[in-house]
Structure formats: C-alpha cells, structure tokens
Short mmCIF file of N, CA and C in Angstrom, two decimals:
data_model
loop_
_atom_site.label_atom_id
_atom_site.label_comp_id
_atom_site.label_asym_id
_atom_site.label_seq_id
_atom_site.Cartn_x
_atom_site.Cartn_y
_atom_site.Cartn_z
N MET G 1 -4.65 114.06 -100.52
CA MET G 1 -4.80 114.40 -101.51
C MET G 1 -4.68 115.74 -102.10
N ILE G 2 -3.84 116.00 -103.45
CA ILE G 2 -3.79 117.64 -103.00
C ILE G 2 -5.05 117.93 -104.00
N GLY G 3 -4.54 119.49 -104.29
CA GLY G 3 -5.69 120.42 -104.79
C GLY G 3 -4.83 120.88 -105.73
N PRO G 4 -5.42 121.70 -106.40
CA PRO G 4 -5.44 122.53 -108.20
C PRO G 4 -3.87 124.00 -107.16
N ASP G 5 -4.18 123.78 -105.78
CA ASP G 5 -2.98 125.50 -105.25
C ASP G 5 -2.02 124.19 -104.87
N ASP G 6 -1.98 123.19 -104.73
CA ASP G 6 -1.47 122.48 -104.08
C ASP G 6 0.60 121.68 -104.76
N VAL G 7 -0.39 122.02 -106.13
CA VAL G 7 0.61 121.65 -107.57
C VAL G 7 2.11 122.60 -108.41
N GLY G 8 2.68 122.01 -108.03
CA GLY G 8 4.44 122.55 -108.20
C GLY G 8 4.87 122.63 -109.62
N GLY G 9 5.71 122.56 -109.74
CA GLY G 9 7.22 122.79 -110.90
C GLY G 9 7.12 121.10 -111.00
N VAL G 10 7.94 120.12 -109.72
CA VAL G 10 8.35 119.31 -110.08
C VAL G 10 6.93 118.67 -110.30
N HIS G 11 5.19 118.51 -110.50
CA HIS G 11 4.46 118.51 -110.30
C HIS G 11 4.27 118.33 -111.87
N ILE G 12 4.49 119.16 -112.43
CA ILE G 12 4.95 119.39 -113.77
C ILE G 12 5.71 118.53 -114.55
N LYS G 13 6.74 119.37 -114.42
CA LYS G 13 8.31 118.11 -114.41
C LYS G 13 7.58 117.60 -114.94
N TYR G 14 7.49 116.27 -113.27
CA TYR G 14 7.09 114.30 -113.89
C TYR G 14 6.00 114.51 -114.44
N LEU G 15 4.90 114.87 -114.89
CA LEU G 15 4.09 115.15 -115.56
C LEU G 15 3.70 115.42 -117.24
N TYR G 16 4.88 115.55 -117.90
CA TYR G 16 5.87 115.50 -119.31
C TYR G 16 6.85 114.05 -119.03
N HIS G 17 7.64 114.99 -118.09
CA HIS G 17 8.82 113.48 -118.05
C HIS G 17 7.79 111.59 -117.67
N CYS G 18 7.25 111.80 -116.92
CA CYS G 18 7.33 110.61 -116.55
C CYS G 18 6.02 110.02 -115.33
N ARG G 19 4.08 110.19 -116.10
CA ARG G 19 3.49 110.01 -115.22
C ARG G 19 3.81 108.97 -114.35
N ARG G 20 4.81 108.13 -114.61
CA ARG G 20 4.39 107.05 -113.22
C ARG G 20 5.14 107.62 -112.69
N GLN G 21 6.87 108.27 -112.75
CA GLN G 21 6.84 108.93 -111.81
C GLN G 21 7.00 109.77 -110.96
N LEU G 22 5.81 110.73 -111.36
CA LEU G 22 4.33 111.23 -111.09
C LEU G 22 3.45 110.67 -109.57
N TRP G 23 3.36 109.89 -110.54
CA TRP G 23 2.89 109.41 -109.12
C TRP G 23 2.76 108.71 -108.16
N LEU G 24 3.95 107.94 -108.62
CA LEU G 24 4.76 107.82 -107.42
C LEU G 24 5.72 108.42 -106.45
N TYR G 25 5.38 109.69 -106.48
CA TYR G 25 6.37 111.60 -106.19
C TYR G 25 5.00 111.34 -105.23
N LEU G 26 4.06 111.68 -105.42
CA LEU G 26 2.58 111.83 -104.99
C LEU G 26 2.79 110.82 -104.21
N ARG G 27 2.68 109.91 -104.19
CA ARG G 27 2.87 108.67 -102.35
C ARG G 27 4.05 108.54 -102.31
N GLY G 28 5.03 110.16 -102.15
CA GLY G 28 6.45 110.32 -100.89
C GLY G 28 6.84 109.07 -101.66
N ILE G 29 7.31 108.61 -102.57
CA ILE G 29 8.45 107.74 -102.74
C ILE G 29 9.19 108.95 -103.27
N ARG G 30 10.46 109.03 -103.18
CA ARG G 30 11.56 110.51 -103.46
C ARG G 30 12.89 109.91 -103.17
N PRO G 31 13.53 109.21 -104.17
CA PRO G 31 14.28 108.65 -104.33
C PRO G 31 16.07 109.75 -104.86
N GLU G 32 15.54 110.89 -105.87
CA GLU G 32 16.56 111.80 -105.91
C GLU G 32 17.17 112.14 -105.25
N HIS G 33 17.32 112.46 -103.75
CA HIS G 33 18.56 112.73 -103.45
C HIS G 33 19.77 111.44 -103.32
N LEU G 34 19.25 110.31 -104.07
CA LEU G 34 20.78 109.62 -104.84
C LEU G 34 21.01 109.71 -105.24
N SER G 35 20.02 111.03 -106.61
CA SER G 35 20.79 110.66 -107.75
C SER G 35 22.34 111.26 -108.69
N ALA G 36 22.83 111.41 -108.18
CA ALA G 36 24.06 111.83 -109.05
C ALA G 36 23.38 112.81 -110.24
N THR G 37 22.43 112.98 -110.98
CA THR G 37 21.55 113.19 -111.88
C THR G 37 21.02 115.15 -110.88
N VAL G 38 19.93 114.17 -110.18
CA VAL G 38 19.82 115.65 -109.16
C VAL G 38 21.08 116.08 -108.81
N GLN G 39 21.98 115.73 -108.23
CA GLN G 39 22.98 116.45 -107.72
C GLN G 39 23.26 117.35 -108.79
N LEU G 40 23.37 117.27 -109.80
CA LEU G 40 24.12 118.28 -110.95
C LEU G 40 23.36 118.98 -110.42
N GLY G 41 22.38 118.92 -111.07
CA GLY G 41 21.18 119.74 -111.77
C GLY G 41 21.27 120.91 -110.05
N GLU G 42 21.48 120.46 -109.10
CA GLU G 42 21.15 121.57 -107.67
C GLU G 42 22.56 122.00 -107.50
N ALA G 43 23.61 121.44 -107.78
CA ALA G 43 24.82 122.47 -108.69
C ALA G 43 24.97 123.30 -109.62
N VAL G 44 24.50 123.49 -110.69
CA VAL G 44 24.29 123.77 -111.87
C VAL G 44 23.23 125.21 -110.70
N HIS G 45 22.21 124.92 -110.38
CA HIS G 45 21.44 126.31 -109.26
C HIS G 45 22.47 126.13 -109.12
N ASP G 46 22.70 126.20 -108.01
CA ASP G 46 23.58 126.83 -106.49
C ASP G 46 24.64 128.12 -107.22
N THR G 47 25.79 127.75 -109.13
CA THR G 47 26.40 128.33 -109.38
C THR G 47 26.28 128.63 -109.98
N SER G 48 25.36 129.36 -110.41
CA SER G 48 24.30 129.83 -111.70
C SER G 48 23.77 130.65 -110.82
N TYR G 49 23.64 132.37 -112.06
CA TYR G 49 23.30 133.32 -111.56
C TYR G 49 22.94 133.00 -109.97
N THR G 50 23.81 133.26 -109.39
CA THR G 50 23.62 133.92 -107.53
C THR G 50 23.07 134.66 -107.41
N ARG G 51 22.97 136.03 -108.74
CA ARG G 51 22.87 137.65 -107.41
C ARG G 51 21.13 136.83 -107.68
N ASN G 52 20.27 136.85 -108.10
CA ASN G 52 19.43 136.98 -108.53
C ASN G 52 18.79 135.47 -106.85
N THR G 53 17.42 135.83 -106.40
CA THR G 53 16.36 135.49 -104.86
C THR G 53 15.78 134.97 -105.76
N PRO G 54 15.16 133.38 -105.58
CA PRO G 54 13.66 132.42 -105.41
C PRO G 54 13.09 132.83 -105.48
N VAL G 55 11.69 132.87 -105.67
CA VAL G 55 10.73 133.52 -104.85
C VAL G 55 9.95 132.34 -105.47
N ASP G 56 9.00 132.14 -103.67
CA ASP G 56 8.76 131.34 -103.61
C ASP G 56 7.18 131.64 -103.03
N LEU G 57 6.38 130.87 -104.03
CA LEU G 57 4.86 131.17 -104.17
C LEU G 57 3.77 129.48 -103.31
N GLY G 58 4.47 129.50 -102.38
CA GLY G 58 4.05 127.84 -101.57
C GLY G 58 4.73 126.13 -102.68
N ALA G 59 3.38 126.33 -103.16
CA ALA G 59 3.92 124.65 -103.74
C ALA G 59 5.11 124.91 -104.73
N ALA G 60 4.71 126.50 -105.74
CA ALA G 60 6.69 126.63 -106.57
C ALA G 60 7.08 127.59 -106.15
N LYS G 61 8.58 126.47 -106.73
CA LYS G 61 9.94 128.13 -106.32
C LYS G 61 9.83 128.33 -107.64
N LEU G 62 10.02 129.78 -108.62
CA LEU G 62 10.83 130.00 -109.22
C LEU G 62 12.14 130.94 -109.12
N ASP G 63 13.46 130.10 -110.32
CA ASP G 63 14.22 130.97 -109.96
C ASP G 63 14.10 132.60 -109.53
N PHE G 64 13.53 133.55 -109.76
CA PHE G 64 14.42 134.55 -110.80
C PHE G 64 13.13 134.63 -110.93
N ILE G 65 12.26 136.23 -111.19
CA ILE G 65 11.80 137.08 -111.81
C ILE G 65 12.42 138.42 -112.21
N ASP G 66 11.73 139.19 -113.12
CA ASP G 66 13.23 140.11 -113.94
C ASP G 66 12.21 141.85 -113.39
N GLY G 67 11.86 142.48 -113.75
CA GLY G 67 11.59 143.82 -113.42
C GLY G 67 10.69 144.19 -114.50
N GLN G 68 11.03 143.24 -115.86
CA GLN G 68 9.83 143.23 -116.72
C GLN G 68 9.18 142.02 -116.09
N HIS G 69 8.42 140.72 -115.05
CA HIS G 69 8.11 139.95 -115.30
C HIS G 69 8.15 139.11 -116.39
N TRP G 70 9.25 138.85 -116.22
CA TRP G 70 10.22 137.34 -117.27
C TRP G 70 10.44 136.28 -115.77
N VAL G 71 9.64 135.45 -116.33
CA VAL G 71 10.30 134.08 -115.41
C VAL G 71 11.57 133.59 -116.10
N HIS G 72 12.60 133.78 -114.65
CA HIS G 72 14.02 132.84 -115.66
C HIS G 72 13.83 131.46 -114.09
N GLU G 73 14.36 130.44 -115.44
CA GLU G 73 14.28 129.14 -115.32
C GLU G 73 15.81 128.21 -115.36
N VAL G 74 17.08 128.07 -114.73
CA VAL G 74 17.92 127.15 -114.54
C VAL G 74 18.02 125.84 -114.18
N LYS G 75 18.08 125.54 -115.58
CA LYS G 75 18.53 123.76 -116.02
C LYS G 75 19.86 123.75 -116.41
N SER G 76 19.75 122.59 -115.94
CA SER G 76 20.86 122.02 -116.29
C SER G 76 21.13 121.31 -117.09
N SER G 77 20.34 120.02 -117.89
CA SER G 77 20.31 119.45 -119.24
C SER G 77 21.55 120.87 -120.66
N THR G 78 21.14 119.86 -121.12
CA THR G 78 22.37 120.84 -122.40
C THR G 78 20.82 121.73 -123.81
N ARG G 79 19.77 121.06 -122.99
CA ARG G 79 18.39 121.02 -124.59
C ARG G 79 17.83 121.20 -123.89
N THR G 80 16.54 121.05 -124.28
CA THR G 80 14.80 122.57 -123.86
C THR G 80 14.11 121.15 -124.33
N THR G 81 13.36 121.00 -123.32
CA THR G 81 11.76 119.98 -123.22
C THR G 81 10.56 120.19 -122.99
N PRO G 82 9.53 119.53 -123.46
CA PRO G 82 8.63 120.45 -123.66
C PRO G 82 7.82 119.72 -121.52
N ALA G 83 9.00 119.72 -121.01
CA ALA G 83 8.88 119.49 -119.30
C ALA G 83 9.50 120.70 -119.32
N ASP G 84 10.38 121.39 -119.23
CA ASP G 84 11.37 122.68 -118.95
C ASP G 84 9.72 123.95 -119.36
N GLN G 85 9.00 123.52 -120.88
CA GLN G 85 8.80 124.68 -120.94
C GLN G 85 7.28 124.73 -120.04
N ALA G 86 6.88 123.40 -119.83
CA ALA G 86 5.55 123.74 -119.00
C ALA G 86 6.20 124.74 -117.34
N GLN G 87 7.18 123.74 -117.36
CA GLN G 87 7.10 124.22 -115.95
C GLN G 87 7.38 125.57 -115.41
N GLY G 88 7.97 126.19 -116.67
CA GLY G 88 7.43 127.53 -117.23
C GLY G 88 6.39 128.22 -117.27
N ARG G 89 5.95 127.21 -117.81
CA ARG G 89 3.83 128.16 -117.96
C ARG G 89 3.22 128.44 -116.74
N HIS G 90 3.37 127.09 -115.54
CA HIS G 90 2.95 126.99 -114.96
C HIS G 90 3.39 127.88 -113.52
N TYR G 91 5.02 128.48 -113.59
CA TYR G 91 5.33 129.68 -112.48
C TYR G 91 4.35 130.81 -113.46
N CYS G 92 4.66 130.97 -114.85
CA CYS G 92 3.01 132.12 -115.06
C CYS G 92 1.92 131.94 -114.60
N HIS G 93 1.64 130.59 -115.15
CA HIS G 93 0.17 130.66 -114.15
C HIS G 93 -0.43 130.72 -112.66
N ARG G 94 1.13 130.44 -111.60
CA ARG G 94 0.83 130.86 -110.65
C ARG G 94 1.01 132.38 -110.08
N LEU G 95 2.14 132.83 -111.04
CA LEU G 95 1.79 134.21 -110.29
C LEU G 95 1.09 134.88 -111.30
N TYR G 96 0.44 134.39 -112.57
CA TYR G 96 -1.29 134.93 -112.28
C TYR G 96 -2.30 134.71 -111.52
N LEU G 97 -1.57 133.91 -110.75
CA LEU G 97 -3.26 133.69 -109.05
C LEU G 97 -2.90 134.56 -108.52
N VAL G 98 -1.45 135.09 -108.12
CA VAL G 98 -1.01 135.97 -106.90
C VAL G 98 -1.36 137.80 -107.62
N GLY G 99 -1.87 137.84 -109.09
CA GLY G 99 -1.77 139.40 -109.19
C GLY G 99 -1.12 139.73 -110.32
N ILE G 100 -0.19 138.52 -110.19
CA ILE G 100 1.64 139.81 -111.62
C ILE G 100 0.87 138.61 -112.75
N ASP G 101 1.13 139.69 -114.07
CA ASP G 101 1.03 139.04 -114.89
C ASP G 101 2.63 139.38 -115.98
N ALA G 102 2.37 138.08 -115.50
CA ALA G 102 3.84 137.87 -116.25
C ALA G 102 4.07 137.41 -117.68
N GLN G 103 4.94 137.49 -118.75
CA GLN G 103 5.09 137.86 -119.50
C GLN G 103 5.47 136.67 -120.32
N GLY G 104 6.46 135.62 -119.35
CA GLY G 104 6.58 134.43 -119.87
C GLY G 104 8.05 133.95 -119.20
N THR G 105 8.75 132.83 -119.85
CA THR G 105 9.80 131.86 -119.25
C THR G 105 10.56 131.96 -120.35
N VAL G 106 12.48 132.27 -119.01
CA VAL G 106 13.64 132.05 -120.04
C VAL G 106 13.87 131.32 -119.35
N LEU G 107 14.28 130.79 -120.17
CA LEU G 107 14.88 128.87 -119.69
C LEU G 107 16.54 129.49 -120.23
N HIS G 108 16.73 129.32 -119.16
CA HIS G 108 18.80 129.39 -119.54
C HIS G 108 19.81 128.31 -119.66
N TYR G 109 20.14 127.74 -119.86
CA TYR G 109 21.12 126.26 -120.23
C TYR G 109 21.89 126.93 -120.14
N PRO G 110 23.00 127.31 -118.96
CA PRO G 110 24.43 126.99 -118.71
C PRO G 110 25.41 126.54 -119.32
N LYS G 111 25.07 125.23 -119.45
CA LYS G 111 26.37 124.30 -120.16
C LYS G 111 26.55 124.93 -121.61
N THR G 112 25.61 125.24 -122.16
CA THR G 112 26.00 125.71 -123.75
C THR G 112 25.22 126.98 -123.03
N ARG G 113 25.21 127.99 -122.56
CA ARG G 113 25.30 129.61 -122.66
C ARG G 113 23.88 130.40 -124.17
N ARG G 114 23.05 128.84 -123.92
CA ARG G 114 21.86 129.46 -124.45
C ARG G 114 20.75 129.82 -123.38
N THR G 115 19.83 130.42 -124.69
CA THR G 115 18.62 131.15 -123.91
C THR G 115 16.77 131.29 -124.35
N GLN G 116 15.87 130.14 -124.33
CA GLN G 116 15.37 130.42 -124.93
C GLN G 116 13.63 130.97 -123.97
N ARG G 117 13.07 131.75 -124.41
CA ARG G 117 12.56 133.27 -124.32
C ARG G 117 10.18 132.27 -124.99
N HIS G 118 10.17 131.73 -124.43
CA HIS G 118 8.80 131.62 -124.41
C HIS G 118 7.00 132.25 -123.90
N PRO G 119 6.95 133.17 -124.55
CA PRO G 119 6.05 134.39 -124.20
C PRO G 119 4.70 133.11 -123.87
N TYR G 120 4.23 133.79 -122.14
CA TYR G 120 2.15 133.28 -122.16
C TYR G 120 1.19 133.67 -121.71
N THR G 121 1.81 133.31 -123.32
CA THR G 121 -0.13 133.38 -124.61
C THR G 121 -1.41 133.07 -123.19
N PRO G 122 -2.22 133.61 -124.03
CA PRO G 122 -3.80 132.77 -123.78
C PRO G 122 -3.85 131.36 -123.34
N GLU G 123 -3.18 131.26 -124.80
CA GLU G 123 -3.24 129.10 -125.41
C GLU G 123 -1.99 128.09 -124.19
N ALA G 124 -1.39 129.01 -124.36
CA ALA G 124 -0.54 128.48 -122.75
C ALA G 124 -1.57 128.72 -121.46
N ALA G 125 -2.00 129.70 -121.16
CA ALA G 125 -2.60 129.63 -119.72
C ALA G 125 -2.95 128.44 -120.29
N ASP G 126 -4.53 127.44 -120.71
CA ASP G 126 -4.91 126.74 -121.02
C ASP G 126 -4.43 125.72 -120.38
N GLN G 127 -3.45 125.94 -121.21
CA GLN G 127 -2.34 124.45 -121.22
C GLN G 127 -1.73 124.52 -120.30
N ALA G 128 -1.56 125.24 -119.04
CA ALA G 128 -1.44 125.68 -117.69
C ALA G 128 -2.40 125.61 -116.83
N LEU G 129 -3.96 125.32 -117.50
CA LEU G 129 -4.49 124.82 -116.44
C LEU G 129 -4.81 123.68 -116.71
N ALA G 130 -5.14 123.07 -117.95
CA ALA G 130 -5.01 121.67 -118.13
C ALA G 130 -4.10 120.52 -117.40
N ASP G 131 -2.40 121.00 -117.54
CA ASP G 131 -1.55 120.58 -116.79
C ASP G 131 -2.19 120.25 -115.83
N ILE G 132 -2.29 120.67 -114.55
CA ILE G 132 -3.19 120.93 -113.47
C ILE G 132 -4.23 119.83 -113.25
N ALA G 133 -5.11 119.84 -114.44
CA ALA G 133 -5.61 118.75 -114.25
C ALA G 133 -5.32 117.45 -114.54
N ASP G 134 -4.09 117.69 -115.23
CA ASP G 134 -3.98 116.00 -115.30
C ASP G 134 -3.06 115.67 -114.46
N VAL G 135 -2.19 116.40 -113.95
CA VAL G 135 -1.33 116.07 -112.25
C VAL G 135 -2.42 115.39 -111.85
N LEU G 136 -3.95 116.72 -111.51
CA LEU G 136 -4.93 115.88 -109.89
C LEU G 136 -5.32 114.10 -111.02
N ALA G 137 -6.04 114.50 -112.40
CA ALA G 137 -6.13 113.24 -112.37
C ALA G 137 -5.34 111.59 -111.78
N VAL G 138 -3.77 112.18 -112.20
CA VAL G 138 -2.75 111.38 -111.95
C VAL G 138 -2.98 110.78 -110.14
N ALA G 139 -2.89 111.76 -109.75
CA ALA G 139 -3.13 111.68 -108.31
C ALA G 139 -4.16 111.24 -108.09
N THR G 140 -5.43 110.52 -108.44
CA THR G 140 -6.23 109.37 -107.86
C THR G 140 -6.43 108.29 -107.81
N ALA G 141 -5.76 108.51 -109.00
CA ALA G 141 -5.37 107.00 -109.89
C ALA G 141 -4.76 106.16 -109.07
N SER G 142 -5.69 104.91 -109.27
CA SER G 142 -5.59 104.05 -107.63
C SER G 142 -4.10 103.18 -107.74
N THR G 143 -3.94 103.13 -109.13
CA THR G 143 -2.69 102.32 -110.38
C THR G 143 -1.78 103.26 -110.66
N SER G 144 -0.81 102.94 -110.69
CA SER G 144 0.40 103.36 -111.44
C SER G 144 0.40 103.02 -112.40
N PRO G 145 0.49 104.33 -113.03
CA PRO G 145 0.65 104.17 -114.63
C PRO G 145 1.64 103.22 -115.09
N ASP G 146 1.31 102.75 -116.66
CA ASP G 146 2.61 101.55 -117.36
C ASP G 146 4.08 103.08 -116.58
N ARG G 147 5.03 101.70 -116.98
CA ARG G 147 6.23 102.85 -117.40
C ARG G 147 7.46 102.69 -118.97
N LEU G 148 8.00 103.78 -118.50
CA LEU G 148 8.41 103.66 -120.13
C LEU G 148 9.60 102.84 -120.42
N THR G 149 9.49 103.09 -121.40
CA THR G 149 9.96 101.78 -121.99
C THR G 149 12.20 102.00 -121.37
N ARG G 150 12.13 101.30 -121.30
CA ARG G 150 13.59 101.56 -120.29
C ARG G 150 15.03 101.75 -121.14
N THR G 151 14.57 102.33 -122.24
CA THR G 151 15.64 103.64 -122.51
C THR G 151 14.86 105.45 -122.17
N ALA G 152 13.63 105.35 -122.30
CA ALA G 152 13.28 106.19 -121.67
C ALA G 152 13.37 106.97 -120.75
N CYS G 153 14.43 105.50 -119.90
CA CYS G 153 14.46 106.22 -118.16
C CYS G 153 15.78 105.62 -118.11
N ARG G 154 16.08 106.01 -118.55
CA ARG G 154 18.32 106.83 -118.48
C ARG G 154 17.83 107.66 -118.30
N GLY G 155 18.30 107.42 -116.99
CA GLY G 155 18.80 108.14 -115.38
C GLY G 155 17.69 108.85 -114.77
N CYS G 156 16.25 108.58 -114.52
CA CYS G 156 15.86 108.78 -113.46
C CYS G 156 15.74 108.13 -112.49
N SER G 157 15.72 108.63 -111.74
CA SER G 157 16.04 107.87 -109.93
C SER G 157 15.10 107.40 -109.86
N PHE G 158 14.00 107.06 -110.24
CA PHE G 158 13.15 106.15 -110.11
C PHE G 158 13.67 105.08 -110.47
N THR G 159 13.78 104.53 -111.26
CA THR G 159 14.66 103.44 -112.29
C THR G 159 14.71 102.10 -111.67
N ASP G 160 15.75 102.10 -110.56
CA ASP G 160 15.07 101.11 -109.62
C ASP G 160 14.18 100.21 -109.50
N TYR G 161 12.96 101.59 -109.14
CA TYR G 161 11.47 101.05 -108.04
C TYR G 161 11.50 100.19 -109.71
N CYS G 162 11.49 100.64 -110.71
CA CYS G 162 10.44 100.98 -111.49
C CYS G 162 10.97 99.31 -112.46
N TRP G 163 12.97 99.10 -113.01
CA TRP G 163 12.57 98.24 -113.23
C TRP G 163 13.29 97.12 -112.20
N THR G 164 13.34 96.77 -111.30
CA THR G 164 13.47 96.13 -110.75
C THR G 164 12.85 94.76 -110.22
N GLU G 165 13.51 93.75 -110.60
CA GLU G 165 12.08 91.89 -110.16
C GLU G 165 12.95 91.85 -109.21
#
C-alpha cells in the first residue's frame, strides 16, 4: 500500500483523468507502453527543452525548475487540463516538503507554442494535500470505481481493460 510520500505525478494525473485508471495503475496494471498516445507524449518530452535537466524527487519527477523556482512541465497535448494543473501543483508541494518554496508551475505546450503559469498559492497547497488524500482513498478502495463514458475513454491506454466484454 502506498503512503503520502509515495504519491507521484502520475497518480495525481490519473486521479483527475479517471479514478478507475488510477485504481488499476495502483494495482500494477500498466498498459501505457502499448499506447501510441503515450509514445507520442514521450517523444515530445524527449525532443522539447533538451537543455534542461529533469528533477527526481523520488516518487515524483518533474521536467525542470528554473532559477526563480518555477516548475516547468512539458505537455504533449494542445490544451491545458485540470490534470496538468494538478500535477504541477503536486510538484510544487513536493518541492515544499524538501525545503524549496516553488513559485508555481509553467505548463509548456510545444505543439501550440503556448505556456500557462499557475502560481502556487495557499489554496493550491491545500488542494495538493486534498489530492494526495484522494489518491490514498482510491488506493484503499476494495473495488474499482465505475468506468467513465466510452467517449471519455478515447485515447486511454486502459480502454481495452475497461471496455472488453
């Protein structure tokens, strides 16, 4: 079973995307390596901002942090999602735990050449703690949460698991 220190960015991302996906991921079901969407995301990540070094915080690994303590995350999608913002917020929280006062998150969308800044406020810190509690609640659930509607599952690497009869 995982504890608060084990919650990483992927857990937070899946929490916002689909709790069923998170529940499966926590139980070791990980078909992401078979997904073309995931492979595209890895390619975008590997070819964007190559001069910066990823920061490994144990369970969480952020893309890079600048000299003014802004966390930078590179995303393969074309638009921001609540999951992107939550993941950045979680990284700011993880940095706070190791003694670094992060200013916030800068989300980079190379496909559209856009960036978005999300300051790390006291409200964001509270939400980061609530997100960790939600991940732990999903982890302790004995049954998987209900699946989303089929259209919401489009592009998910867990689609076959959830929708195969």
